[in-house]
Coordinates of C-alpha atoms and ligand atoms in Angstrom, one line a residue:
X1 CA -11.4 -13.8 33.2
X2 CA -11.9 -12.6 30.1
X3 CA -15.7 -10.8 29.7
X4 CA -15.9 -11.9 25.7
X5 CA -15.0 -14.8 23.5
X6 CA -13.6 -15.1 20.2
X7 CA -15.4 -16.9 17.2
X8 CA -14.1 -19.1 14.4
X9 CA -14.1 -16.0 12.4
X10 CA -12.3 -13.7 14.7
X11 CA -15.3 -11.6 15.6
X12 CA -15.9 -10.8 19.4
X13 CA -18.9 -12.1 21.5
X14 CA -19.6 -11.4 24.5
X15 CA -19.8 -14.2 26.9
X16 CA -22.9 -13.1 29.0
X17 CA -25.8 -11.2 27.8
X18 CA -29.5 -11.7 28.8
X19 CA -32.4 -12.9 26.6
X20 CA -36.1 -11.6 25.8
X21 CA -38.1 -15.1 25.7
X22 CA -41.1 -15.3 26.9
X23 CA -42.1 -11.3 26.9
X24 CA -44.8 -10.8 24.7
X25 CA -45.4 -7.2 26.0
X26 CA -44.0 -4.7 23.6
X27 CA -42.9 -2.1 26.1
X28 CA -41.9 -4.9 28.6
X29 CA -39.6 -5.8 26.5
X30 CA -38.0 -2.3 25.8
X31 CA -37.8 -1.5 29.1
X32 CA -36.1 -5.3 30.1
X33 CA -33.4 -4.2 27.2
X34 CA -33.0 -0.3 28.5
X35 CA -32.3 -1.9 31.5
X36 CA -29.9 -4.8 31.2
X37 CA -27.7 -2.4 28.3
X38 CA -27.9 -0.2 31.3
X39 CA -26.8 -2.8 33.7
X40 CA -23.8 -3.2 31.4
X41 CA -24.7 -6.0 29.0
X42 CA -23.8 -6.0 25.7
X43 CA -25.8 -8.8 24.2
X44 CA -29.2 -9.4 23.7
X45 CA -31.0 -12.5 23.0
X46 CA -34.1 -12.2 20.4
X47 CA -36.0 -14.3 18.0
X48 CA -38.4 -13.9 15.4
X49 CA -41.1 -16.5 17.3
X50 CA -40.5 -14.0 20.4
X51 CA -42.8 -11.2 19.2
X52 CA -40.6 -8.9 20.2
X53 CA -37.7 -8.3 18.0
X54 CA -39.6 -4.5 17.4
X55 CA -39.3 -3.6 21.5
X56 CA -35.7 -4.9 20.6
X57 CA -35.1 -2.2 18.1
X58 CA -36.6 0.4 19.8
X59 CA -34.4 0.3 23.2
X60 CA -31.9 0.2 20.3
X61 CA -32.9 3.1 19.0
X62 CA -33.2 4.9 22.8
X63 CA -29.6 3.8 23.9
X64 CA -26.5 5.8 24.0
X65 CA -24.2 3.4 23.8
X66 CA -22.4 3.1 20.5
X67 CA -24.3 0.3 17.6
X68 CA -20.9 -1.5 17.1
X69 CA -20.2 -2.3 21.1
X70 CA -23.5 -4.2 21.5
X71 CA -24.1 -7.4 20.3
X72 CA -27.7 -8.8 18.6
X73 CA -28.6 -11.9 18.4
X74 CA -31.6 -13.0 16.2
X75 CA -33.3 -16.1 14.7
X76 CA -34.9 -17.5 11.6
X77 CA -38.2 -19.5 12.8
X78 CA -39.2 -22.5 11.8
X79 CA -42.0 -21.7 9.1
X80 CA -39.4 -19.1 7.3
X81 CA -36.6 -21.7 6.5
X82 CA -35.9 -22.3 2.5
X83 CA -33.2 -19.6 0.5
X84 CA -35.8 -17.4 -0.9
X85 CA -38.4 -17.1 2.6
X86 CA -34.9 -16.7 4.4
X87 CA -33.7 -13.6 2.4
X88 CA -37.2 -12.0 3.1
X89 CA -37.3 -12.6 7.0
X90 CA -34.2 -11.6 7.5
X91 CA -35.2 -8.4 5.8
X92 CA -38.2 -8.3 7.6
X93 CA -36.0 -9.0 11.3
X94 CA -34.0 -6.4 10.5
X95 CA -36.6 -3.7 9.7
X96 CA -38.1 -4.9 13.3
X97 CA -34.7 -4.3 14.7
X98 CA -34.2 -1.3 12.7
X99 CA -30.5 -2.3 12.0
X100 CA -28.5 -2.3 8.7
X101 CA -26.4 -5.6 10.1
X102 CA -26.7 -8.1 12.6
X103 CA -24.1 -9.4 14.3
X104 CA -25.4 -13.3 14.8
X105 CA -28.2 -15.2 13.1
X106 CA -28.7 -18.2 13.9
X107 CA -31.5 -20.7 12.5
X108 CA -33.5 -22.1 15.5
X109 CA -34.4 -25.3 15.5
X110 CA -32.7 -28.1 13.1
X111 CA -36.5 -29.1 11.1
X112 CA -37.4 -28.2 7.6
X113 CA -35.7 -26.9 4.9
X114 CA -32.6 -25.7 7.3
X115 CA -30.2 -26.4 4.3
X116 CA -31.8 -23.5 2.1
X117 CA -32.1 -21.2 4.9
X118 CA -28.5 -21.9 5.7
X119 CA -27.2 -21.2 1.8
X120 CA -29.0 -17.9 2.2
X121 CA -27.5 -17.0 5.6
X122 CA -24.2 -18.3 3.8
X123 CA -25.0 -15.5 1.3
X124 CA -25.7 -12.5 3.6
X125 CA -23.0 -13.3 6.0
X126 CA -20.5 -13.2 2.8
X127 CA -22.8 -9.7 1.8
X128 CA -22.2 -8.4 5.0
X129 CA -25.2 -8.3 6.7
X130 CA -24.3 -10.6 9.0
X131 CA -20.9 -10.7 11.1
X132 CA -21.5 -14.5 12.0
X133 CA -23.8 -17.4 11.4
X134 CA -24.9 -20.1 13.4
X135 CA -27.5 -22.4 14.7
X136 CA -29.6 -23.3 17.7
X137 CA -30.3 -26.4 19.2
X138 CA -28.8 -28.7 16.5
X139 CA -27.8 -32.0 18.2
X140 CA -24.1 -33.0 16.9
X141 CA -25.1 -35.8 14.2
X142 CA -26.9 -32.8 12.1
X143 CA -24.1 -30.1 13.0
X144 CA -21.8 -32.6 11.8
X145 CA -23.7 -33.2 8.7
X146 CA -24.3 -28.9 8.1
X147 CA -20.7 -28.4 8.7
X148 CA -19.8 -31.8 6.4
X149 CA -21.4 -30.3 3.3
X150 CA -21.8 -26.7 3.1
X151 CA -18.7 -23.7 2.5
X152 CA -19.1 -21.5 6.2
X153 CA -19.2 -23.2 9.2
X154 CA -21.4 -21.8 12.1
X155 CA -19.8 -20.0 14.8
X156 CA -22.6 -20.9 17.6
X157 CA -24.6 -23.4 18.6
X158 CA -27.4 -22.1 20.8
X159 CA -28.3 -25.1 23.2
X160 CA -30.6 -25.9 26.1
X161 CA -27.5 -26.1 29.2
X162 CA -28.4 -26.0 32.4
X163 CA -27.1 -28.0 35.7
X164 CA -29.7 -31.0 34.8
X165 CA -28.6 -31.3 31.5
X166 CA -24.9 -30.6 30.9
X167 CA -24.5 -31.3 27.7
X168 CA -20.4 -32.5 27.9
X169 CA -20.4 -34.1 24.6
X170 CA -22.2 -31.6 22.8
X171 CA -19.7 -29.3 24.2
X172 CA -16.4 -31.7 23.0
X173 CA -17.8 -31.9 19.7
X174 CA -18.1 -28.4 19.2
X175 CA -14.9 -27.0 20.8
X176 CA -13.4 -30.1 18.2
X177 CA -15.1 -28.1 15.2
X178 CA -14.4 -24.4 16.6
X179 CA -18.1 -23.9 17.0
X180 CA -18.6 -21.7 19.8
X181 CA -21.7 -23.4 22.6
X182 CA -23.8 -21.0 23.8
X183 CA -26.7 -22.1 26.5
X184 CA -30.2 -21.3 26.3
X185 CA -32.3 -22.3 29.4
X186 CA -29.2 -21.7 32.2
X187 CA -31.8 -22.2 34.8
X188 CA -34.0 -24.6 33.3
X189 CA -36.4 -21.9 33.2
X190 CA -36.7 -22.5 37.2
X191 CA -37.4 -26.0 36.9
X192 CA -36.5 -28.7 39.6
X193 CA -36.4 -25.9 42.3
X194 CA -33.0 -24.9 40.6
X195 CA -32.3 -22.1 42.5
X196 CA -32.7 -23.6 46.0
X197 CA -31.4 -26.6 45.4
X198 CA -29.1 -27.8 48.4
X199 CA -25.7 -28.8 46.4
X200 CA -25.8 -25.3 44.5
X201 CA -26.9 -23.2 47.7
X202 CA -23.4 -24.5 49.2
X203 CA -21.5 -23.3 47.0
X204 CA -23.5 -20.3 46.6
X205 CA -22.9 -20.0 50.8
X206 CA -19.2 -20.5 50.4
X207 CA -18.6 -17.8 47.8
X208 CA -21.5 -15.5 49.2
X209 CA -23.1 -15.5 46.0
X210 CA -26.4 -16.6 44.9
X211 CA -27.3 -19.7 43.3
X212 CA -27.8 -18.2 40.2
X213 CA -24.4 -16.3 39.9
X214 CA -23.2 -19.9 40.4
X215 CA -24.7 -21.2 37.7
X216 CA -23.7 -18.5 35.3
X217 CA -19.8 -18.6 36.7
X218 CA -20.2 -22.1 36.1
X219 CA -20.9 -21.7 32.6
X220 CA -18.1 -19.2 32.0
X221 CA -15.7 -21.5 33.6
X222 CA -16.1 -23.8 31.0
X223 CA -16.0 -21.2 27.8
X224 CA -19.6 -21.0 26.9
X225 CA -21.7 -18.6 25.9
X226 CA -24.7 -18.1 28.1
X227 CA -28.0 -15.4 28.5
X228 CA -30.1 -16.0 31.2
X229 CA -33.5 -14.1 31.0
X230 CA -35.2 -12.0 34.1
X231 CA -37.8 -9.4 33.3
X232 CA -36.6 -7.5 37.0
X233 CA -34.1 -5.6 36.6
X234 CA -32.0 -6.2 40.1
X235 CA -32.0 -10.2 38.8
X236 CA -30.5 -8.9 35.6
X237 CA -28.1 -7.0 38.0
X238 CA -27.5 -9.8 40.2
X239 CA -27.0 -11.7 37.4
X240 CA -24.1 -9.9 35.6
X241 CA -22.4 -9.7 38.6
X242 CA -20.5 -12.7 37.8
X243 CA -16.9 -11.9 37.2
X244 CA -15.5 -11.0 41.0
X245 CA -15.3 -14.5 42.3
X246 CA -13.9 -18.1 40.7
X247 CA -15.1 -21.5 41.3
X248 CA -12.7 -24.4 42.4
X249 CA -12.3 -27.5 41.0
X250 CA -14.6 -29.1 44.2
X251 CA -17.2 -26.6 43.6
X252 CA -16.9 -27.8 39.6
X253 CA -17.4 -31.5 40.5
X254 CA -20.4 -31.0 43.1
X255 CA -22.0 -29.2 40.0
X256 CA -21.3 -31.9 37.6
X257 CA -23.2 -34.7 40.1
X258 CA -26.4 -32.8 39.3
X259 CA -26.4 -33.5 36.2
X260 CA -29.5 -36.1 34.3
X261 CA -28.3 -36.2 31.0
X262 CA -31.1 -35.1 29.9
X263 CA -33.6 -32.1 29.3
X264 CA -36.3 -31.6 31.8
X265 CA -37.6 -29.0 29.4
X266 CA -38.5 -31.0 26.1
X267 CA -37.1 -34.3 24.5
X268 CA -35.7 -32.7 21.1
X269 CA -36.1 -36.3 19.9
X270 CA -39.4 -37.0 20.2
X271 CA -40.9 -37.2 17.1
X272 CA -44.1 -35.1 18.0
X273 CA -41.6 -31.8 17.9
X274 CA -40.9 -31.3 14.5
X275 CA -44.3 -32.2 13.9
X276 CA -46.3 -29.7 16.1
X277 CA -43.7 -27.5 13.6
X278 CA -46.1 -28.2 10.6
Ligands
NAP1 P1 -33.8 -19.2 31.9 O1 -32.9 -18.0 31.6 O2 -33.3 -20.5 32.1 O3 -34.8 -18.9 33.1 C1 -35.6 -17.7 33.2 C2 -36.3 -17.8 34.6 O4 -35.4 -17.6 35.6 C3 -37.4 -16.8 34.7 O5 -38.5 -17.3 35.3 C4 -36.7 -15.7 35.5 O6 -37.7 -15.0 36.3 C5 -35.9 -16.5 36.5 N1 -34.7 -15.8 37.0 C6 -33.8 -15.1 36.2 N2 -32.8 -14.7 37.0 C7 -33.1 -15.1 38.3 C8 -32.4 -14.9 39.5 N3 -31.3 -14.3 39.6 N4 -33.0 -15.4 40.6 C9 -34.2 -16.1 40.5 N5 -34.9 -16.3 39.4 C10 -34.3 -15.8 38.2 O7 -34.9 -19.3 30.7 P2 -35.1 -18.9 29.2 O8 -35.6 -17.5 29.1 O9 -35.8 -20.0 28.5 O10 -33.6 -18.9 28.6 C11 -32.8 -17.7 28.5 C12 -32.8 -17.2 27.0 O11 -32.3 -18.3 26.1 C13 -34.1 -16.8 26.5 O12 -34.6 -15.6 27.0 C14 -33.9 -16.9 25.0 O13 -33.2 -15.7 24.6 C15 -32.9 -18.1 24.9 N6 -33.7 -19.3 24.5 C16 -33.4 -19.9 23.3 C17 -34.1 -21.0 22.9 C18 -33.8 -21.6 21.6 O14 -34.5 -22.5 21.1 N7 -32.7 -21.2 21.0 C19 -35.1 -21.6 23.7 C20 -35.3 -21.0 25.0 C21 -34.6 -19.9 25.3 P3 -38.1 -13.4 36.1 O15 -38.0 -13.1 34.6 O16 -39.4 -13.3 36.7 O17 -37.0 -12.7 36.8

């Protein structure tokens, strides 16, 4: 299996890096990065509303391994979106991540003025500055209408996947458009007991793996994009340590039984969510 995929403008992504949610501490974060580039990632999940796209830049900084084989992922918040406010964070993200270019930038959630922030990522990413666009947690109905009526599609869609929530027809609809799914949340941030449940620890047993390297094969067998988060750096090990061992087609269907259809994390359509975003 290959370890990267390719997006709808020819530029390589790996397909499993780890992401820096939920570490507020500065040096935390530097150290989780120094240690899953060291691991052998080569993509790293930030965002603006993390706090830490600084501790991001500085393990940048402290690494040895060559700028243009690692992969950075950002995002625009929220209370930034518009064309003129976008051009500015985006400066302001990069200065954090003392970088001159980013390889994906993404706007994260589909509420406010996404259509100016996405003519001004439209603008860097033809500038340069950005070697692929996209977007995070946009449901298909408003990646249909983004794609519909603006000149550069986005290359990723960063949504919640997990084994509760599957997300199949978000999945059909983008592989139809060439957008490339990624999955934030791969273990429900640890909800539902995820990583003892029963149907998952069998197949973990069977391929003497761990329930988590099951979940992450499980989202490379089906082409997506995924970056689970661990601030300990033998999980991060653990969890790149995906790529000796294949699940069959049994294993595939157990998994897709546990699914809900829906997010035990937070209803994206509930009405309160965009606006606790005012
Ligand atoms: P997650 O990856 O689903 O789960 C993280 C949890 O799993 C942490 O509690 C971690 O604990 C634990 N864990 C990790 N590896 C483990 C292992 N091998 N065994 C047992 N426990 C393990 O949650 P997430 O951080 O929300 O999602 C991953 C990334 O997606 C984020 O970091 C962020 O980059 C991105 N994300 C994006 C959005 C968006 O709106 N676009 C939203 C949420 C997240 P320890 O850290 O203690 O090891």
């Amino acid at each position: 299996m290959k370890d990267y995929v390719i997006l709808n403008n020819g530029v390589k992504m790996p397909c499993l890096g780890f992401g820096v949610y939920q570490i507020d501490d500065l040096a935390q974060t530097q150290q989780v990065v120094e240690n899953g580039l060291e691991v052998g990632y080569r993509l790293v999940d930030t965002a603006q509303i993390y706090g830490n796209e600084q501790a991001v830049g500085d393990a940048l900084v402290h690494s040895s391994i060559p700028r243009e084989d690692i992969f950075v992922t950002s995002k625009i918040w929220v209370d930034k979106y518009g064309y003129d406010q976008t051009l500015q964070a985006f400066d302001d993200s990069m200065k954090k991540l003392k970088l001159d270019y980013i390889d994906l930038y993404l706007i994260h959630k589909p509420y406010n003025d996404y259509y100016g922030t996405w003519r001004a990522l439209e603008r860097l990413y033809k500038e340069g500055r950005i070697r692929a666009i996209g977007v995070s947690s946009f449901w298909n109905e408003r990646l249909a209408d983004l794609i519909t009526f603006n000149d550069v599609k986005p290359a990723v869609n960063q949504i919640e996947t997990n084994v509760w929530n599957q997300e199949w027809k978000s999945q059909q609809y983008m592989e139809k458009e060439g957008v490339q799914p990624e999955a934030w949340a791969p273990f429900a941030e640890g909800a539902n007991h995820i990583f003892t449940n029963p149907v998952l620890q069998k197949i973990a047993e069977k391929h003497h793996k761990t329930t988590a390297q099951v979940m992450l094969r499980w989202f490379l067998q089906r082409n997506y994009v995924v970056i689970p988060k661990s601030i300990h750096r033998e999980r991060l090990a653990e969890n790149f340590d995906v790529f000796d061992f294949e699940l069959d087609d049994d294993d595939m269907a157990l998994i897709k039984t546990l699914d809900q259809g829906y997010s035990v994390l937070e209803d994206e359509m509930d009405p309160e969510i965009a606006e606790s975003f005012r």
